[in-house]
PDB file of C-alpha atoms and ligand atoms in Angstrom:
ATOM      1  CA  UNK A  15      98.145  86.109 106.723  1.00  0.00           C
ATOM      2  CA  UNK A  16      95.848  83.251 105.327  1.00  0.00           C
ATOM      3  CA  UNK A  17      96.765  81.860 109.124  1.00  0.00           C
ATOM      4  CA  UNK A  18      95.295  84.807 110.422  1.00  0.00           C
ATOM      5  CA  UNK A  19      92.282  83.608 108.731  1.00  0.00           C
ATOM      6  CA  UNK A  20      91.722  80.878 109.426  1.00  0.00           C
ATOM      7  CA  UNK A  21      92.459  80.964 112.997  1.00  0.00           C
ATOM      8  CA  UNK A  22      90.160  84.093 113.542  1.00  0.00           C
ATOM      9  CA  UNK A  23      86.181  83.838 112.372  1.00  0.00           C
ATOM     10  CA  UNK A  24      85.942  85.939 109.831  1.00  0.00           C
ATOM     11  CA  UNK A  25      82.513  86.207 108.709  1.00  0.00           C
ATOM     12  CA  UNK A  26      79.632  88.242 110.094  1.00  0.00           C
ATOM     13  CA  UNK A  27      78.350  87.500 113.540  1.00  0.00           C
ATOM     14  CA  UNK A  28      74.654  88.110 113.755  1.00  0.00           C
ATOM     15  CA  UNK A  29      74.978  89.958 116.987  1.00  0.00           C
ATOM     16  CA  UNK A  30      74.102  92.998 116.205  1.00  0.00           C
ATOM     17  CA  UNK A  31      70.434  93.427 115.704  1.00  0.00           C
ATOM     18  CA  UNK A  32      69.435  97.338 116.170  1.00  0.00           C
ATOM     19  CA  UNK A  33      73.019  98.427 116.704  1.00  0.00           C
ATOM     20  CA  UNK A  34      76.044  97.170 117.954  1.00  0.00           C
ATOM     21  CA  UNK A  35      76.028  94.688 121.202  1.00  0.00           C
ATOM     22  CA  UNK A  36      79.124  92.807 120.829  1.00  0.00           C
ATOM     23  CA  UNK A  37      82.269  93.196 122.981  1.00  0.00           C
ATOM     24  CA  UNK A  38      82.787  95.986 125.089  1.00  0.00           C
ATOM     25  CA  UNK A  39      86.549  97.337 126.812  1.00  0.00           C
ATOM     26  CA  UNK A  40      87.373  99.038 130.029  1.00  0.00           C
ATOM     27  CA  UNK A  41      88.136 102.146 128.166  1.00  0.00           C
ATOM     28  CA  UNK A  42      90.006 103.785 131.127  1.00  0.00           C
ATOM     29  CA  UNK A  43      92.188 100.798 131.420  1.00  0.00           C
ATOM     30  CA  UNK A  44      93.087 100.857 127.226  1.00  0.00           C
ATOM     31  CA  UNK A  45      93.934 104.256 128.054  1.00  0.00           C
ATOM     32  CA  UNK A  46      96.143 103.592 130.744  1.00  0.00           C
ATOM     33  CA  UNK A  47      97.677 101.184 128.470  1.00  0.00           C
ATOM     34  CA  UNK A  48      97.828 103.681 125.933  1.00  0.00           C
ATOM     35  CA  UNK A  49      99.932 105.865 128.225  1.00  0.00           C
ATOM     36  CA  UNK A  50     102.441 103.194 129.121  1.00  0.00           C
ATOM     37  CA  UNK A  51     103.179 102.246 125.909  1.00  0.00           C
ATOM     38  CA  UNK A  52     103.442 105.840 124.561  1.00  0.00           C
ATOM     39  CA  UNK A  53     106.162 106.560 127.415  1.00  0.00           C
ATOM     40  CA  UNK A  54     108.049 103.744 127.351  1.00  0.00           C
ATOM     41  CA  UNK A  55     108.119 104.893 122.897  1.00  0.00           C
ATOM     42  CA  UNK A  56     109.228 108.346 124.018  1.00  0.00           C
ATOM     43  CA  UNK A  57     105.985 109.965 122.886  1.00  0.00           C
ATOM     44  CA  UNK A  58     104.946 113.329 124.669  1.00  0.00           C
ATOM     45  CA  UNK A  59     101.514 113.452 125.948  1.00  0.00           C
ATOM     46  CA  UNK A  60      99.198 115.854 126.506  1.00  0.00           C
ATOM     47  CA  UNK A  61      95.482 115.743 128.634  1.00  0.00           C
ATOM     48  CA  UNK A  62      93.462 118.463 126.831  1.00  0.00           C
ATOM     49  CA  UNK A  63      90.444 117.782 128.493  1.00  0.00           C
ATOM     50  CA  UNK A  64      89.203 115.943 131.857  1.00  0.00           C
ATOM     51  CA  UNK A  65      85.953 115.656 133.061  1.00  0.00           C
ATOM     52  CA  UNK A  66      83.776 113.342 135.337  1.00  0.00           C
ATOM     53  CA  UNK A  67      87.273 110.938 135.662  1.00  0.00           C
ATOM     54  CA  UNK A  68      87.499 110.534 132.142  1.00  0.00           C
ATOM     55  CA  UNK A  69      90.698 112.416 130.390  1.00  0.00           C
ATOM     56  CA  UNK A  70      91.295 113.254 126.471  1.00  0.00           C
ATOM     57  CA  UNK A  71      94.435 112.709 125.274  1.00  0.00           C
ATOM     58  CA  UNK A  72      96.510 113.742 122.455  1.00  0.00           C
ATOM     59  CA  UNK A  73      99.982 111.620 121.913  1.00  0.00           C
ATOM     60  CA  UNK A  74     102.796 113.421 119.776  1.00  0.00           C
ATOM     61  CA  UNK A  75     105.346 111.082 118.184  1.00  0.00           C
ATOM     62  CA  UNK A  76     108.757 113.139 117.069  1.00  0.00           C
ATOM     63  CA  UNK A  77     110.002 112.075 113.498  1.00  0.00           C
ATOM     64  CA  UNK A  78     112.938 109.691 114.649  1.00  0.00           C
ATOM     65  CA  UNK A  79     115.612 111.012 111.990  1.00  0.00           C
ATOM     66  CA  UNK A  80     116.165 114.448 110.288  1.00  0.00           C
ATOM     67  CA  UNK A  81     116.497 112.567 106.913  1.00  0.00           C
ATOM     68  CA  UNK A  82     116.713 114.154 103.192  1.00  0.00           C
ATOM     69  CA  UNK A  83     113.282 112.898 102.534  1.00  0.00           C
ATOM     70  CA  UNK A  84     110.899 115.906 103.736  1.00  0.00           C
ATOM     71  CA  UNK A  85     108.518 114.831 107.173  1.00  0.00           C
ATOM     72  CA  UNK A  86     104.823 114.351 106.961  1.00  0.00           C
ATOM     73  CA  UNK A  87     102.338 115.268 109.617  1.00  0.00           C
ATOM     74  CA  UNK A  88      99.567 113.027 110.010  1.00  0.00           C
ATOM     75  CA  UNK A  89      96.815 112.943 112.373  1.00  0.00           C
ATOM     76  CA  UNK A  90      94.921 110.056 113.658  1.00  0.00           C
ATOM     77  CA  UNK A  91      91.862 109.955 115.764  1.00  0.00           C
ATOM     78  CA  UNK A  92      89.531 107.192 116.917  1.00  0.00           C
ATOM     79  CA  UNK A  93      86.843 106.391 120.152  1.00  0.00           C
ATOM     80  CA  UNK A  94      84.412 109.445 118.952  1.00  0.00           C
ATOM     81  CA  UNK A  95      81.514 107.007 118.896  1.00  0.00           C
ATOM     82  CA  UNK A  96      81.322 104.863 122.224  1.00  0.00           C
ATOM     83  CA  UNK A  97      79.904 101.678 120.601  1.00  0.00           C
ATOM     84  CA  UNK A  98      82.921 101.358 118.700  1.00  0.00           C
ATOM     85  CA  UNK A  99      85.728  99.710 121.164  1.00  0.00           C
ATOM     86  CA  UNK A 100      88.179  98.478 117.815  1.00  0.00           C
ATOM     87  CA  UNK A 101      89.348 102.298 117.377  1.00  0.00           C
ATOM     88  CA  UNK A 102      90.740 102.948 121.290  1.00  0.00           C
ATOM     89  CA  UNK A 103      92.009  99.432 120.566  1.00  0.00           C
ATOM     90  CA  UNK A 104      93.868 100.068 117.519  1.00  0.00           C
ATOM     91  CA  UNK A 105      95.677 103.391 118.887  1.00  0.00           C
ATOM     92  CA  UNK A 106      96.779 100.660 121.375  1.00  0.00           C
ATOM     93  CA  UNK A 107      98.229  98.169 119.205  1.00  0.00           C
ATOM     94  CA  UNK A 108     100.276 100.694 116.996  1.00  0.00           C
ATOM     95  CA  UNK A 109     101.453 102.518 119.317  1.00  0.00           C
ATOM     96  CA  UNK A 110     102.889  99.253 121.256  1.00  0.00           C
ATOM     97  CA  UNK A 111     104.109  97.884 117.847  1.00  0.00           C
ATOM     98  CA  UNK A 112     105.481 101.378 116.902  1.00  0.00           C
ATOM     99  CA  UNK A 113     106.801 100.604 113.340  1.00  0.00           C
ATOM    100  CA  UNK A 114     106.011 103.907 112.400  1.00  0.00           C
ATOM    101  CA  UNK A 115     108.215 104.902 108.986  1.00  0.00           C
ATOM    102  CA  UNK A 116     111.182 106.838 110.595  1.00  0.00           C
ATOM    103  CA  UNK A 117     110.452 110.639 109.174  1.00  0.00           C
ATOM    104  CA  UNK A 118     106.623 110.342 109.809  1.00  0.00           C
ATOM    105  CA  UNK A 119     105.424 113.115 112.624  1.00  0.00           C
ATOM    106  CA  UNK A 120     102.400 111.316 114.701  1.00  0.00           C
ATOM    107  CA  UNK A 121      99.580 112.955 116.972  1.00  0.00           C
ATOM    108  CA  UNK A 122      97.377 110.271 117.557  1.00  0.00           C
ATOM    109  CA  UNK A 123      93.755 111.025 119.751  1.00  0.00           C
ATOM    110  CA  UNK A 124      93.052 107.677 120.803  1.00  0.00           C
ATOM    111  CA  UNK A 125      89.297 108.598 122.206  1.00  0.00           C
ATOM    112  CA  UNK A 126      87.130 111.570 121.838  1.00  0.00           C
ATOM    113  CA  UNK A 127      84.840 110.298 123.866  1.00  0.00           C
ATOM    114  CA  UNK A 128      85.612 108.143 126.719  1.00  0.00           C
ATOM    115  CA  UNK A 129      82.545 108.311 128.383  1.00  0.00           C
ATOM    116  CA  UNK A 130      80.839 106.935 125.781  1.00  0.00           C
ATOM    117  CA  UNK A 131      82.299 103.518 125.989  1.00  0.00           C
ATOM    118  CA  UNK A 132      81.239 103.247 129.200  1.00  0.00           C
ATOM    119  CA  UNK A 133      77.664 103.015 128.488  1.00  0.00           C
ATOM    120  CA  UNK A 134      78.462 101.493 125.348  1.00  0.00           C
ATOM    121  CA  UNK A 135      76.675 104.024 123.099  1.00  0.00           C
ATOM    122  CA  UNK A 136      77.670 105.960 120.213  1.00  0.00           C
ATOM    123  CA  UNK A 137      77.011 109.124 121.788  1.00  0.00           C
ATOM    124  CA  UNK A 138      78.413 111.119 125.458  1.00  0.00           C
ATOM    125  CA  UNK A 139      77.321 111.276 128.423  1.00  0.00           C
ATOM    126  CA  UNK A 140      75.023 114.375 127.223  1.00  0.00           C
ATOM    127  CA  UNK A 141      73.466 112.321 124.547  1.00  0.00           C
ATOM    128  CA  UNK A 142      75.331 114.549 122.165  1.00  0.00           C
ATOM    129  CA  UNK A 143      77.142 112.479 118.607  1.00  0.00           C
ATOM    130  CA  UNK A 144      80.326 114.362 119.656  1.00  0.00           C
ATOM    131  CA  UNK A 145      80.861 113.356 115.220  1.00  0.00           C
ATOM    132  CA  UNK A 146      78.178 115.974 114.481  1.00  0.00           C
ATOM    133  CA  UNK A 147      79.491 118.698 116.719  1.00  0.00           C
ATOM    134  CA  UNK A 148      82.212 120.368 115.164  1.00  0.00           C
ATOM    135  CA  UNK A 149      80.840 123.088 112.861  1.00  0.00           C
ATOM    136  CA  UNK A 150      79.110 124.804 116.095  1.00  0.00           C
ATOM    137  CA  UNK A 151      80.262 122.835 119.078  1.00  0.00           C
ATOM    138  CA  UNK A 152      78.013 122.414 121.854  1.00  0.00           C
ATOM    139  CA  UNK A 153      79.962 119.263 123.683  1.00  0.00           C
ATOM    140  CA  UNK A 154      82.994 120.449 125.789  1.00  0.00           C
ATOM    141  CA  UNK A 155      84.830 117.565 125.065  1.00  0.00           C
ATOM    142  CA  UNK A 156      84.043 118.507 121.232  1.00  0.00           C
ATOM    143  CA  UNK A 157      85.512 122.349 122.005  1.00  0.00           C
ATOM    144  CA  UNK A 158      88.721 121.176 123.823  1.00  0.00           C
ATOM    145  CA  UNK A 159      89.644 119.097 120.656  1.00  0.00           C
ATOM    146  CA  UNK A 160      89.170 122.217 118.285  1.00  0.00           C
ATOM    147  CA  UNK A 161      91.018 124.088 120.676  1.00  0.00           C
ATOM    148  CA  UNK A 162      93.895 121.440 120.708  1.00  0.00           C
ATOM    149  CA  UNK A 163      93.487 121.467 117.013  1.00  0.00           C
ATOM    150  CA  UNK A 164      93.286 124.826 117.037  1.00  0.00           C
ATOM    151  CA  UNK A 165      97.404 125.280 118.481  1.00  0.00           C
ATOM    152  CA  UNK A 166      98.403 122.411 115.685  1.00  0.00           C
ATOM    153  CA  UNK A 167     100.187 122.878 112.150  1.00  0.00           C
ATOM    154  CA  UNK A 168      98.695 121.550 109.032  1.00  0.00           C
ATOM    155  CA  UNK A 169      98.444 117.662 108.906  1.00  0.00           C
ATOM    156  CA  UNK A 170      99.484 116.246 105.535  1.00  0.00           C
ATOM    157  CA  UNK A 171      96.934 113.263 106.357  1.00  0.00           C
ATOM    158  CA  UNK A 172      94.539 112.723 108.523  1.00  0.00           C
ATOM    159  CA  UNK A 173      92.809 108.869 109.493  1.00  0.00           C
ATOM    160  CA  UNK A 174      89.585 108.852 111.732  1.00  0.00           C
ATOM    161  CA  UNK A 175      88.938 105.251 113.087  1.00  0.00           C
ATOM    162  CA  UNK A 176      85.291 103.984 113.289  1.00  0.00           C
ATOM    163  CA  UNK A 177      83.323 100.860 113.279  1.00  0.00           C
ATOM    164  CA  UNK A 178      79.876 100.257 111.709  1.00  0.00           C
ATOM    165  CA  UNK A 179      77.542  97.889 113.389  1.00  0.00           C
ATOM    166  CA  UNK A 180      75.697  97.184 110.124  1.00  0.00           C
ATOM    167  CA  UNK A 181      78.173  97.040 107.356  1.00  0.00           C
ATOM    168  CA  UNK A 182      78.615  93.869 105.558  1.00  0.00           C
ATOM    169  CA  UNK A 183      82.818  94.340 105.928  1.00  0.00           C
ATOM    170  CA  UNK A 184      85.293  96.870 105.552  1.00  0.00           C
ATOM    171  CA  UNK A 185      84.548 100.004 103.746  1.00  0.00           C
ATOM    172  CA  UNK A 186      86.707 103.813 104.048  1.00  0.00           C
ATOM    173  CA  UNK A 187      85.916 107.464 102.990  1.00  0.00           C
ATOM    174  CA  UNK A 188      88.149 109.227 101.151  1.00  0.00           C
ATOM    175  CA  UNK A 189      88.783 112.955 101.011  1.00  0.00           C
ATOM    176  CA  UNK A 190      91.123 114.461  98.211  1.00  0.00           C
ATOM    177  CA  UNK A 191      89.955 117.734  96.830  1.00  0.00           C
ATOM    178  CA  UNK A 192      93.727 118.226  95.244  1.00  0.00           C
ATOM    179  CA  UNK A 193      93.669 114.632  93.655  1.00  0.00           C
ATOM    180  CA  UNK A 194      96.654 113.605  95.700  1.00  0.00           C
ATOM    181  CA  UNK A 195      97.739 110.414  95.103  1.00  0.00           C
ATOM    182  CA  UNK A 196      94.474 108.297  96.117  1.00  0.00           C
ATOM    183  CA  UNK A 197      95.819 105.859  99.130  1.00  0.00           C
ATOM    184  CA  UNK A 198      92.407 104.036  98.928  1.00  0.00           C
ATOM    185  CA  UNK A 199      93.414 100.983  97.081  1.00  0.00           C
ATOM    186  CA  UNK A 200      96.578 100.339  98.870  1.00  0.00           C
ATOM    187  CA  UNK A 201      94.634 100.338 102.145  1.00  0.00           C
ATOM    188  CA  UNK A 202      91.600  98.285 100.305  1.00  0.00           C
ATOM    189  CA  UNK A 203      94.015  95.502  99.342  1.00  0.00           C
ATOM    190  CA  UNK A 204      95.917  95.711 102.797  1.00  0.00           C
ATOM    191  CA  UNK A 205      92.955  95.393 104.994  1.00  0.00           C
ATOM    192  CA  UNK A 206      91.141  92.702 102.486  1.00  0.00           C
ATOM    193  CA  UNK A 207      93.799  90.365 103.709  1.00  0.00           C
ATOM    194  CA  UNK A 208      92.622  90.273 107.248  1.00  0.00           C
ATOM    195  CA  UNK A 209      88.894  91.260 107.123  1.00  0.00           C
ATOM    196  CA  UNK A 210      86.522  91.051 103.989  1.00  0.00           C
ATOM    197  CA  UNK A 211      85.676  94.161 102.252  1.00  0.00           C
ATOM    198  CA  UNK A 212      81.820  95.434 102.001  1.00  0.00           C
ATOM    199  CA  UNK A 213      81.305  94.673  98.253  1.00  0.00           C
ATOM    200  CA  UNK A 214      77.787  97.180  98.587  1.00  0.00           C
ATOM    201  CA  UNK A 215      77.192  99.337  95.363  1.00  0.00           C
ATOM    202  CA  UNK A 216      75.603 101.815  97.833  1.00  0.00           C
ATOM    203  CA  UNK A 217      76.931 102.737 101.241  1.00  0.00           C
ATOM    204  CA  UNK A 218      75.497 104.484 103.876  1.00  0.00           C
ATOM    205  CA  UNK A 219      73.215 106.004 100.856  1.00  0.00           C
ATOM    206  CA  UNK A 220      76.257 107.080  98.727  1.00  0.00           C
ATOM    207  CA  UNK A 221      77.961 105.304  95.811  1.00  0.00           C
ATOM    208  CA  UNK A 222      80.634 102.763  96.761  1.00  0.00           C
ATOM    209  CA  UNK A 223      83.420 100.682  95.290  1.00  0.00           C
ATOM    210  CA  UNK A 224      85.657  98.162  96.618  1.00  0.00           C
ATOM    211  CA  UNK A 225      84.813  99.516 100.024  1.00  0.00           C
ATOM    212  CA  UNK A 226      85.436 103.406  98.704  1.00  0.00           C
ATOM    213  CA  UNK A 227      83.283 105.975  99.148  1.00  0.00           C
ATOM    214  CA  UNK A 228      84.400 109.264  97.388  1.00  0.00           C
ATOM    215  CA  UNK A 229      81.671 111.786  98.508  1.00  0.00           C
ATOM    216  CA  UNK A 230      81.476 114.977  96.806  1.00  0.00           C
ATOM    217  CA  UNK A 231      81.187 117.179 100.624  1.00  0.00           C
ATOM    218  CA  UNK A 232      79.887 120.174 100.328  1.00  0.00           C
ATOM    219  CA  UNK A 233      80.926 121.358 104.478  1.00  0.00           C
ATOM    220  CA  UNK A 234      78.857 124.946 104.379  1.00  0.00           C
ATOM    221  CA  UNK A 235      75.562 123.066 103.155  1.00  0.00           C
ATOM    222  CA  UNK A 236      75.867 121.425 106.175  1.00  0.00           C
ATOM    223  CA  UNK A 237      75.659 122.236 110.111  1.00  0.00           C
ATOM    224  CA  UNK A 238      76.242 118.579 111.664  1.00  0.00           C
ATOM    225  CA  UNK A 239      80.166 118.263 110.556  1.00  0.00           C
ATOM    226  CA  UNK A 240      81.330 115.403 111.468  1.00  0.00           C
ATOM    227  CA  UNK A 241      85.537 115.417 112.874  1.00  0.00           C
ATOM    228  CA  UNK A 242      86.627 114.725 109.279  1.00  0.00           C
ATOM    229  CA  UNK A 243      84.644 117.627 107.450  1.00  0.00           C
ATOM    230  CA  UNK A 244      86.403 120.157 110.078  1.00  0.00           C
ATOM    231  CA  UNK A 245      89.748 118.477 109.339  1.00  0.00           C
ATOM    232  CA  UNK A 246      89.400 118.804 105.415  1.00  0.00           C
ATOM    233  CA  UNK A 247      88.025 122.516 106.098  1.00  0.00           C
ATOM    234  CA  UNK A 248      90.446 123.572 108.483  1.00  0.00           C
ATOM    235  CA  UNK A 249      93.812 121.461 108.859  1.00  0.00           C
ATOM    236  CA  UNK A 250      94.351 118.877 106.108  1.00  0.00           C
ATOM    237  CA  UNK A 251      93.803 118.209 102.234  1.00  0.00           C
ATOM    238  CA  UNK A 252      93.512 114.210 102.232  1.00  0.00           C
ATOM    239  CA  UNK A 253      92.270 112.182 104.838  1.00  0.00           C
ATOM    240  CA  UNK A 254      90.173 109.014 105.127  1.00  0.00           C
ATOM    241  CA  UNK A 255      87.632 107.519 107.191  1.00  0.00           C
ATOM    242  CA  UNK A 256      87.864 103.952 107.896  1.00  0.00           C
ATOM    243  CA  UNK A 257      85.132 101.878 108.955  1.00  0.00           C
ATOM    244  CA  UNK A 258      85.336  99.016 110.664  1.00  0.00           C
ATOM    245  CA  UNK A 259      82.657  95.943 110.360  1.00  0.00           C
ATOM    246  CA  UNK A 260      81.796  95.376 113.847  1.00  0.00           C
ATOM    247  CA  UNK A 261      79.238  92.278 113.775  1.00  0.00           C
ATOM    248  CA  UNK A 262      82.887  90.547 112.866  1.00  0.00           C
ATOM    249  CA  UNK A 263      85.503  89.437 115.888  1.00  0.00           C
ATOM    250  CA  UNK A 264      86.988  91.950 117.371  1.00  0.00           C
ATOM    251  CA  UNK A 265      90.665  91.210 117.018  1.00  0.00           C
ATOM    252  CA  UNK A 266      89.707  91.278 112.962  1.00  0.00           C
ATOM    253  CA  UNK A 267      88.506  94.789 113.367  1.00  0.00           C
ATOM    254  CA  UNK A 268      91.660  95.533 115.227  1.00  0.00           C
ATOM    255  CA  UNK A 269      93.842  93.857 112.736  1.00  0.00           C
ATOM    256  CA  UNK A 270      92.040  95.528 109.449  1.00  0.00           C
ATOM    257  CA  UNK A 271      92.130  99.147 111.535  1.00  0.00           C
ATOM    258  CA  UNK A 272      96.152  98.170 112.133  1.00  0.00           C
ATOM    259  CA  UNK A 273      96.390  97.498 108.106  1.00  0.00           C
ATOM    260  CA  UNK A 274      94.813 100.409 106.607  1.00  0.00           C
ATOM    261  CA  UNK A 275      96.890 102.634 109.013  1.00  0.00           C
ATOM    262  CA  UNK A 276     100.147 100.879 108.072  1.00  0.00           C
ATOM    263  CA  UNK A 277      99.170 100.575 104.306  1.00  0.00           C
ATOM    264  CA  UNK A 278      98.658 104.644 104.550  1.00  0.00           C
ATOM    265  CA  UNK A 279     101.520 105.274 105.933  1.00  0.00           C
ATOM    266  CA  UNK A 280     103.645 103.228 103.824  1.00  0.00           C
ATOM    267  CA  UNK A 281     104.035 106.087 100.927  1.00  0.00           C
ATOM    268  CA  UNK A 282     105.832 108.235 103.565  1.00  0.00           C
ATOM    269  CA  UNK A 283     108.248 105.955 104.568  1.00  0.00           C
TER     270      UNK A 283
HETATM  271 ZN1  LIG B 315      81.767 105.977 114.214  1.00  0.00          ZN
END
């Protein structure tokens, strides 16, 4: 990994003054990607939602074995926000490197909002922060992925995929009203190899450590939910956030997405 290092720049950019104007992808070609690589995996796929060209899609990954050890669900999501091309990328990668622990169940959303990225903005073509719709959804590409959700069992873990345009490096929120075995520092120390971690005492206005945010939600004070606080409310009782520094290379945003997901998934192997 240290080659990974040095052979990628791995410190902050400077690009991104006022938000984030770094690379950009051809989000319907990722997607098409996406698609290839999920058949030629033997993943189902579903379109939940098309509109104006763009389609949402939801990829189901069977557990490969009927083993002794009991299958987890998990649930990941990425491309809500438009300005953040290392999530749609990430779906990419893992699905194409599929070393996915044998009894793990996937569904993996690899953009909510497609037609964000093609204006490169955070929000949709509405001007709507589809990550602030889901308590009482006015987006319809919002209300066809609570509808999808809707028609799913229980997740035992769910992983939303962002970047942050301002960050000083990697940094994740972690939800875990049971006190479940935390999964934060494995994913800390796993992504710290490839990308550095955002050593702030305060993130994003809320107390941080090691790139771990533990906020105390309280989803009915609120009316903006974001994805995740429907997911702990409705479908799931641990899940993380992970943010992504994007004023770094893109392929180390990619690679430190790739590592949390892995080092989460590692316990259910
Ligand atoms: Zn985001």
């Amino acid at each position: 990994m240290a080659h990974l290092r040095e052979i990628l720049r791995v410190q902050r950019l400077g690009k991104n003054q006022g938000g984030y104007l770094g690379e950009t992808i051809d989000i319907r070609a990722v997607l098409h990607d996406v698609q290839v690589a999920a058949r030629a995996h033997g993943w189902s796929q579903e379109i939940f939602h098309e509109a104006g060209g763009f389609i949402s899609l939801a990829l189901h990954r069977k557990p490969e074995v009927r083993s002794q050890k009991s299958e987890a669900r998990i649930y990941i999501s990425t491309g809500i926000h438009g300005d953040e091309p290392a999530g749609p990328l990430t779906a990419l990668k893992l699905v194409r490197e599929n070393r996915w622990p044998m009894n793990v169940e996937i569904l993996m959303l690899p953009c909510l909002n497609p037609a964000g990225f093609t204006l490169n903005r955070r929000v949709n073509s509405n001007g709507i922060d589809l990550n602030r719709d889901y308590r009482h959804p006015k987006s319809a590409e919002v209300r066809a992925h609570i509808a999808w959700l809707e028609r799913q069992p229980r997740f035992d873990l769910y992983l939303c995929l962002h970047e942050d345009w301002e960050s000083l490096g990697f940094y994740l929120y972690e939800q875990n009203p049971d006190s479940k075995p935390s999964l934060a520092d494995e994913m800390i120390e796993a992504i710290h190899k490839v990308c550095p971690i955002d050593p702030s005492n305060i993130i994003e206005d809320r107390p941080a450590k090691n790139g771990i945010i533990r906020p105390n939600i309280q989803p009915h004070e609120r009316t903006d939910w974001p994805e995740a606080f429907y997911l702990i409310t409705e479908k799931s009782r641990q899940g993380y956030t992970l943010e992504a520094p994007s004023d770094f290379e893109l392929p180390v945003r990619v690679n430190a997405l790739v590592a949390g997901v892995n080092a989460a998934l590692k316990p259910f192997a």
